[in-house]
Amino acid sequence: MPELPEVEVVRRGLERHLVGRRIAGAEVLHPRTARRQAGGSAELQGRLEGKSIEAVCRRGKYLWLHLDGGEYLLVHLGMSGQMLIKTAAEDPHKHLRARLLLGDESQAWFVDQRTFGYWETGELNSDSVPPLVAHVARDVFDPHCDDAEVAARIVAKRSEIKRVLLDQTVISGVGNIYADEMLWAAQVHPRTPASSMSVAEALTLIDAARAVMSDALAAGGTSFDALYVNVNGESGYFSRSLHAYGQTGVPCSRCGTPIVREKFMNRSSYFCPACQVLR
DNA sequence: CACAGCACCTGCCCGC
DNA sequence: TGCGGGCAGGTGCTGT
């Protein structure tokens, strides 16, 4: 489910509940959750026990807890992952994959139906980033994000623009929904060759990314309560503010032409055939 | 090296 | 009611 705005909502929730806390213990309940961890579940549990949580960080869709001693717990939510703050008394969720025990009654649960998500621990590199995140581009909310550099990377690609927008090494945090939304906003056809775009057009697309994702973030923040830290696909942004994604047959809110759906990269692309013309 | 395709999972919804 | 196919917001491995 989660793209950048949803992951940022989770980051803020975890920051509020976890910073300053000590991990009394950790349980990893599904082997796939530890699949990227050298040493597997046992190593993951062992490295987390006794650590204190100093900060909660994010780049694109990658989230990590900064622990004491320069270590980290990387949490990738995949397609269906959630982080939930719970108490020891609650009934285990069917898809509970791992949890942190926080000393008192509170716990942090990793619930993930499809198991595309994972946890991984290790030592932060010299940029204070987990090694698995080092290849990921800075996202558009990163103060060090250089738009001109991102635009240059976009127009250097010999692929269709939508594929490029989903490439986390070019611009991070964008997934299938926001790619379609930003292409609609910038009036660009998803199959436009990236190399045919001007730097100015690429910069327009980056501005659209920032605008679309900050609107989503503002809306996502409303469906959040004190004891529930999550990714909520049903509320807020999704049901109300989409112009293209999932809108097959719905009149384009700019020109009235019905939105169409096309298969692309083994997934769906939605766009307005009148406003987003392939040149 | 750059790029395209597919595998990795579970569950739901639809049509037959 | 049951079954099969298609679909889901991500990523990384593999082959060309």
Coordinates of C-alpha atoms (C1' of nucleotides) in Angstrom, one line a residue:
Chain A
M1 CA 0.0 0.0 0.0
P2 CA 2.3 2.7 1.1
E3 CA 4.0 5.3 -0.9
L4 CA 6.0 8.3 0.5
P5 CA 3.1 10.2 2.2
E6 CA 1.8 7.1 3.9
V7 CA 5.3 6.1 5.1
E8 CA 5.8 9.6 6.4
V9 CA 2.5 9.4 8.4
V10 CA 3.8 6.1 9.9
R11 CA 7.2 7.8 10.6
R12 CA 5.6 10.6 12.5
G13 CA 3.5 8.2 14.6
L14 CA 6.5 6.1 15.4
E15 CA 8.6 9.1 16.3
R16 CA 5.9 10.2 18.7
H17 CA 5.6 6.8 20.4
L18 CA 9.0 5.3 20.2
V19 CA 11.8 7.9 20.5
G20 CA 13.5 7.6 23.9
R21 CA 12.1 4.1 24.5
R22 CA 14.2 1.0 25.2
I23 CA 13.6 -2.3 23.4
A24 CA 13.3 -4.9 26.1
G25 CA 13.0 -7.6 23.5
A26 CA 11.9 -8.4 20.0
E27 CA 10.0 -11.3 18.5
V28 CA 10.2 -12.2 14.8
L29 CA 7.3 -14.5 14.0
H30 CA 7.7 -15.1 10.2
P31 CA 10.9 -16.0 8.4
R32 CA 10.2 -13.8 5.4
T33 CA 10.3 -10.7 7.6
A34 CA 13.9 -11.5 8.4
R35 CA 14.9 -12.6 4.8
R36 CA 17.2 -9.7 4.2
Q37 CA 18.9 -10.1 7.6
A38 CA 22.2 -12.0 7.7
G39 CA 21.7 -14.6 10.4
G40 CA 18.0 -14.5 10.1
S41 CA 15.4 -14.1 12.8
A42 CA 17.7 -15.0 15.7
E43 CA 20.2 -12.4 14.7
L44 CA 17.5 -9.8 14.3
Q45 CA 16.1 -10.5 17.7
G46 CA 19.5 -10.5 19.3
R47 CA 20.6 -7.2 17.8
L48 CA 17.5 -5.4 18.9
E49 CA 17.3 -6.5 22.5
G50 CA 18.4 -3.8 24.9
K51 CA 18.8 -1.0 22.3
S52 CA 17.4 2.5 22.8
I53 CA 15.5 4.2 20.0
E54 CA 17.0 7.6 19.3
A55 CA 15.2 8.8 16.1
V56 CA 12.9 7.6 13.4
C57 CA 14.1 8.4 9.9
R58 CA 12.9 8.0 6.3
R59 CA 14.1 8.2 2.8
G60 CA 11.5 7.6 0.1
K61 CA 9.5 4.6 1.2
Y62 CA 12.3 3.3 3.5
L63 CA 11.9 3.8 7.2
W64 CA 14.3 3.1 10.0
L65 CA 14.7 3.4 13.7
H66 CA 18.1 4.9 14.7
L67 CA 19.3 3.0 17.7
D68 CA 22.0 3.7 20.1
G69 CA 25.6 2.7 19.1
G70 CA 25.1 3.7 15.5
E71 CA 22.8 0.7 14.8
Y72 CA 19.4 0.8 13.0
L73 CA 16.2 -1.2 12.5
L74 CA 15.2 -0.8 8.9
V75 CA 11.4 -1.3 8.3
H76 CA 10.2 -1.6 4.8
L77 CA 6.4 -1.9 4.6
G78 CA 6.3 -3.5 1.1
M79 CA 2.7 -3.6 -0.3
S80 CA 0.8 -4.3 2.9
G81 CA 2.9 -3.6 5.9
Q82 CA 1.7 -1.6 9.0
M83 CA 3.3 -0.6 12.2
L84 CA 0.9 -0.5 15.1
I85 CA 1.3 0.6 18.7
K86 CA -0.4 -2.0 20.8
T87 CA -0.5 -3.3 24.4
A88 CA 0.5 -6.8 25.6
A89 CA -3.2 -7.5 26.4
E90 CA -4.3 -7.3 22.8
D91 CA -5.1 -10.4 20.8
P92 CA -2.5 -11.1 18.2
H93 CA -3.4 -10.1 14.7
K94 CA -3.6 -12.9 12.1
H95 CA -0.8 -11.2 10.1
L96 CA 1.4 -10.2 13.0
R97 CA 5.0 -10.9 11.6
A98 CA 7.2 -9.2 14.3
R99 CA 7.0 -7.0 17.3
L100 CA 9.1 -4.9 19.7
L101 CA 8.5 -5.3 23.4
L102 CA 9.0 -1.9 25.0
G103 CA 9.4 -2.8 28.7
D104 CA 6.0 -1.7 30.0
E105 CA 2.8 -3.0 28.5
S106 CA 3.3 -1.3 25.2
Q107 CA 4.5 -3.0 22.0
A108 CA 5.2 -2.0 18.4
W109 CA 3.7 -4.6 15.9
F110 CA 4.6 -5.2 12.4
V111 CA 1.5 -6.5 10.6
D112 CA 2.0 -7.5 7.0
Q113 CA -0.5 -9.6 5.1
R114 CA 1.5 -10.2 1.9
T115 CA 5.0 -10.4 3.5
F116 CA 6.7 -8.2 0.9
G117 CA 7.8 -6.1 3.8
Y118 CA 10.8 -6.8 6.0
W119 CA 12.9 -5.8 9.0
E120 CA 16.7 -5.6 8.9
T121 CA 19.3 -4.4 11.3
G122 CA 22.9 -3.4 11.0
E123 CA 25.2 -0.4 11.4
L124 CA 24.5 2.9 9.7
N125 CA 27.0 3.9 7.1
S126 CA 29.1 7.1 7.0
D127 CA 26.0 9.1 5.7
S128 CA 23.9 7.8 8.7
V129 CA 21.8 5.7 6.3
P130 CA 21.4 1.9 6.3
P131 CA 23.5 0.3 3.6
L132 CA 20.3 -1.1 1.9
V133 CA 19.1 2.5 1.5
A134 CA 22.3 3.9 0.1
H135 CA 21.3 3.4 -3.5
V136 CA 17.9 5.2 -3.0
A137 CA 17.7 8.8 -4.3
R138 CA 16.9 11.5 -1.9
D139 CA 13.1 12.2 -2.0
V140 CA 11.5 15.5 -2.9
F141 CA 11.0 16.5 0.8
D142 CA 14.6 16.0 1.6
P143 CA 16.2 19.4 2.2
H144 CA 19.3 18.2 0.3
C145 CA 17.2 17.1 -2.7
D146 CA 18.6 18.8 -5.8
D147 CA 15.8 19.3 -8.3
A148 CA 18.2 20.1 -11.2
E149 CA 20.1 16.9 -10.5
V150 CA 16.9 14.8 -10.5
A151 CA 15.7 16.5 -13.7
A152 CA 19.1 15.7 -15.3
R153 CA 18.7 12.0 -14.2
I154 CA 15.2 11.8 -15.6
V155 CA 16.0 13.1 -19.1
A156 CA 19.1 10.9 -19.3
K157 CA 17.0 7.8 -19.1
R158 CA 16.1 5.8 -22.2
S159 CA 12.8 4.5 -20.9
E160 CA 9.2 5.7 -20.7
I161 CA 8.6 8.4 -18.2
K162 CA 6.3 6.4 -15.9
R163 CA 8.9 3.6 -15.5
V164 CA 11.5 6.3 -14.7
L165 CA 9.3 7.8 -12.0
L166 CA 9.0 4.4 -10.3
D167 CA 12.8 4.0 -10.3
Q168 CA 13.8 4.7 -6.7
T169 CA 17.3 5.5 -7.7
V170 CA 16.1 8.4 -9.8
I171 CA 13.4 10.0 -7.6
S172 CA 12.3 8.1 -4.5
G173 CA 9.0 7.7 -2.8
V174 CA 6.9 7.6 -5.9
G175 CA 4.7 4.5 -6.5
N176 CA 2.0 3.6 -8.9
I177 CA -0.7 6.0 -7.5
Y178 CA 1.4 9.1 -7.3
A179 CA 3.2 8.5 -10.6
D180 CA -0.2 8.5 -12.3
E181 CA -1.4 11.6 -10.3
M182 CA 1.7 13.6 -11.0
L183 CA 1.7 12.7 -14.7
W184 CA -2.0 13.8 -14.8
A185 CA -1.1 17.1 -13.0
A186 CA 1.7 17.8 -15.4
Q187 CA -0.3 16.7 -18.5
V188 CA 2.3 14.1 -19.5
H189 CA 1.5 10.8 -21.2
P190 CA 2.9 7.9 -19.1
R191 CA 4.7 6.4 -22.2
T192 CA 6.5 9.6 -23.1
P193 CA 10.2 8.7 -23.7
A194 CA 12.0 10.4 -20.8
S195 CA 14.8 11.4 -23.1
S196 CA 12.4 13.3 -25.3
M197 CA 11.5 15.6 -22.4
S198 CA 13.2 19.0 -21.8
V199 CA 14.8 19.7 -18.4
A200 CA 12.1 22.3 -17.9
E201 CA 9.4 19.6 -18.4
A202 CA 11.2 17.3 -16.0
L203 CA 11.3 20.1 -13.4
T204 CA 7.5 20.6 -13.8
L205 CA 7.0 17.0 -13.1
I206 CA 9.2 17.2 -10.0
D207 CA 7.1 20.2 -8.8
A208 CA 4.0 18.1 -9.4
A209 CA 5.4 15.3 -7.4
R210 CA 6.0 17.6 -4.5
A211 CA 2.5 19.2 -4.7
V212 CA 0.6 15.9 -5.1
M213 CA 2.5 14.2 -2.2
S214 CA 2.2 17.1 0.2
D215 CA -1.5 17.3 -0.4
A216 CA -1.7 13.6 0.3
L217 CA 0.3 14.0 3.4
A218 CA -1.9 16.7 4.7
A219 CA -5.0 14.5 4.1
G220 CA -3.3 11.4 5.5
G221 CA -2.6 13.0 8.8
T222 CA -6.2 13.4 9.6
S223 CA -6.9 9.6 9.9
F224 CA -4.5 9.1 12.7
D225 CA -5.2 8.6 16.4
A226 CA -3.0 8.3 19.4
L227 CA -2.9 4.6 19.8
Y228 CA -3.0 3.5 16.2
V229 CA 0.0 4.1 14.0
N230 CA -0.7 2.9 10.5
V231 CA -1.2 3.1 6.8
N232 CA -4.8 3.6 6.1
G233 CA -5.7 3.0 2.5
E234 CA -9.4 3.6 2.8
S235 CA -9.6 7.0 4.4
G236 CA -8.3 10.5 3.7
Y237 CA -6.7 11.1 0.4
F238 CA -7.7 8.0 -1.6
S239 CA -11.4 8.2 -1.4
R240 CA -11.6 11.9 -2.3
S241 CA -8.7 13.5 -4.1
L242 CA -7.5 11.3 -6.9
H243 CA -7.7 12.7 -10.4
A244 CA -6.4 9.7 -12.4
Y245 CA -5.6 6.6 -10.4
G246 CA -8.4 4.1 -10.3
Q247 CA -10.7 6.6 -12.1
T248 CA -11.5 4.5 -15.3
G249 CA -14.5 6.1 -17.0
V250 CA -14.8 9.0 -14.7
P251 CA -14.7 12.4 -16.5
C252 CA -11.3 14.1 -16.3
S253 CA -11.7 17.0 -13.8
R254 CA -9.8 19.3 -16.2
C255 CA -11.5 18.5 -19.6
G256 CA -14.3 16.0 -19.0
T257 CA -12.9 13.2 -21.2
P258 CA -13.3 9.8 -19.5
I259 CA -10.1 8.6 -17.8
V260 CA -8.7 5.4 -19.4
R261 CA -6.8 2.5 -17.9
E262 CA -3.9 0.7 -19.7
K263 CA -1.8 -2.2 -18.7
F264 CA 1.8 -1.2 -18.4
M265 CA 4.8 -2.9 -16.7
N266 CA 2.4 -5.6 -15.5
R267 CA 0.3 -3.1 -13.6
S268 CA -2.3 -0.4 -14.4
S269 CA -1.8 3.1 -15.6
Y270 CA -4.6 5.6 -15.6
F271 CA -4.6 8.8 -17.5
C272 CA -6.7 11.3 -19.5
P273 CA -6.4 10.5 -23.2
A274 CA -7.2 14.1 -24.1
C275 CA -5.0 16.1 -21.7
Q276 CA -2.1 13.6 -21.7
V277 CA -1.2 13.1 -25.3
L278 CA 1.8 11.1 -26.5
R279 CA 3.8 13.3 -28.8
Chain B
dC1 C1' 26.2 -1.1 -17.8
dA2 C1' 21.1 -0.1 -18.7
dC3 C1' 17.0 -1.8 -19.2
dA4 C1' 12.7 -5.1 -19.2
dG5 C1' 10.4 -8.8 -17.1
dC6 C1' 9.1 -11.5 -13.6
dA7 C1' 9.1 -13.7 -9.1
dC8 C1' 8.0 -13.1 -4.4
dC9 C1' 3.1 -13.5 -1.2
dT10 C1' -2.0 -13.4 0.4
dG11 C1' -6.6 -12.2 -0.1
dC12 C1' -10.5 -10.3 -2.4
dC13 C1' -13.7 -9.7 -6.1
dC14 C1' -15.8 -11.1 -10.2
dG15 C1' -17.8 -14.2 -13.6
dC16 C1' -19.0 -18.8 -14.7
Chain C
dT1 C1' -21.3 -22.6 -3.3
dG2 C1' -16.9 -23.4 -5.5
dC3 C1' -13.4 -22.5 -8.7
dG4 C1' -10.3 -19.9 -11.6
dG5 C1' -8.5 -15.7 -13.2
dG6 C1' -7.4 -11.1 -12.5
dC7 C1' -6.1 -7.6 -9.5
dA8 C1' -3.6 -5.0 -5.5
dG9 C1' -0.4 1.2 -3.6
dG10 C1' 6.9 -2.6 -4.1
dT11 C1' 11.3 -4.2 -4.8
dG12 C1' 15.1 -6.8 -6.4
dC13 C1' 17.0 -10.5 -9.0
dT14 C1' 18.0 -12.3 -13.5
dG15 C1' 18.7 -12.4 -18.3
dT16 C1' 19.5 -9.8 -22.5

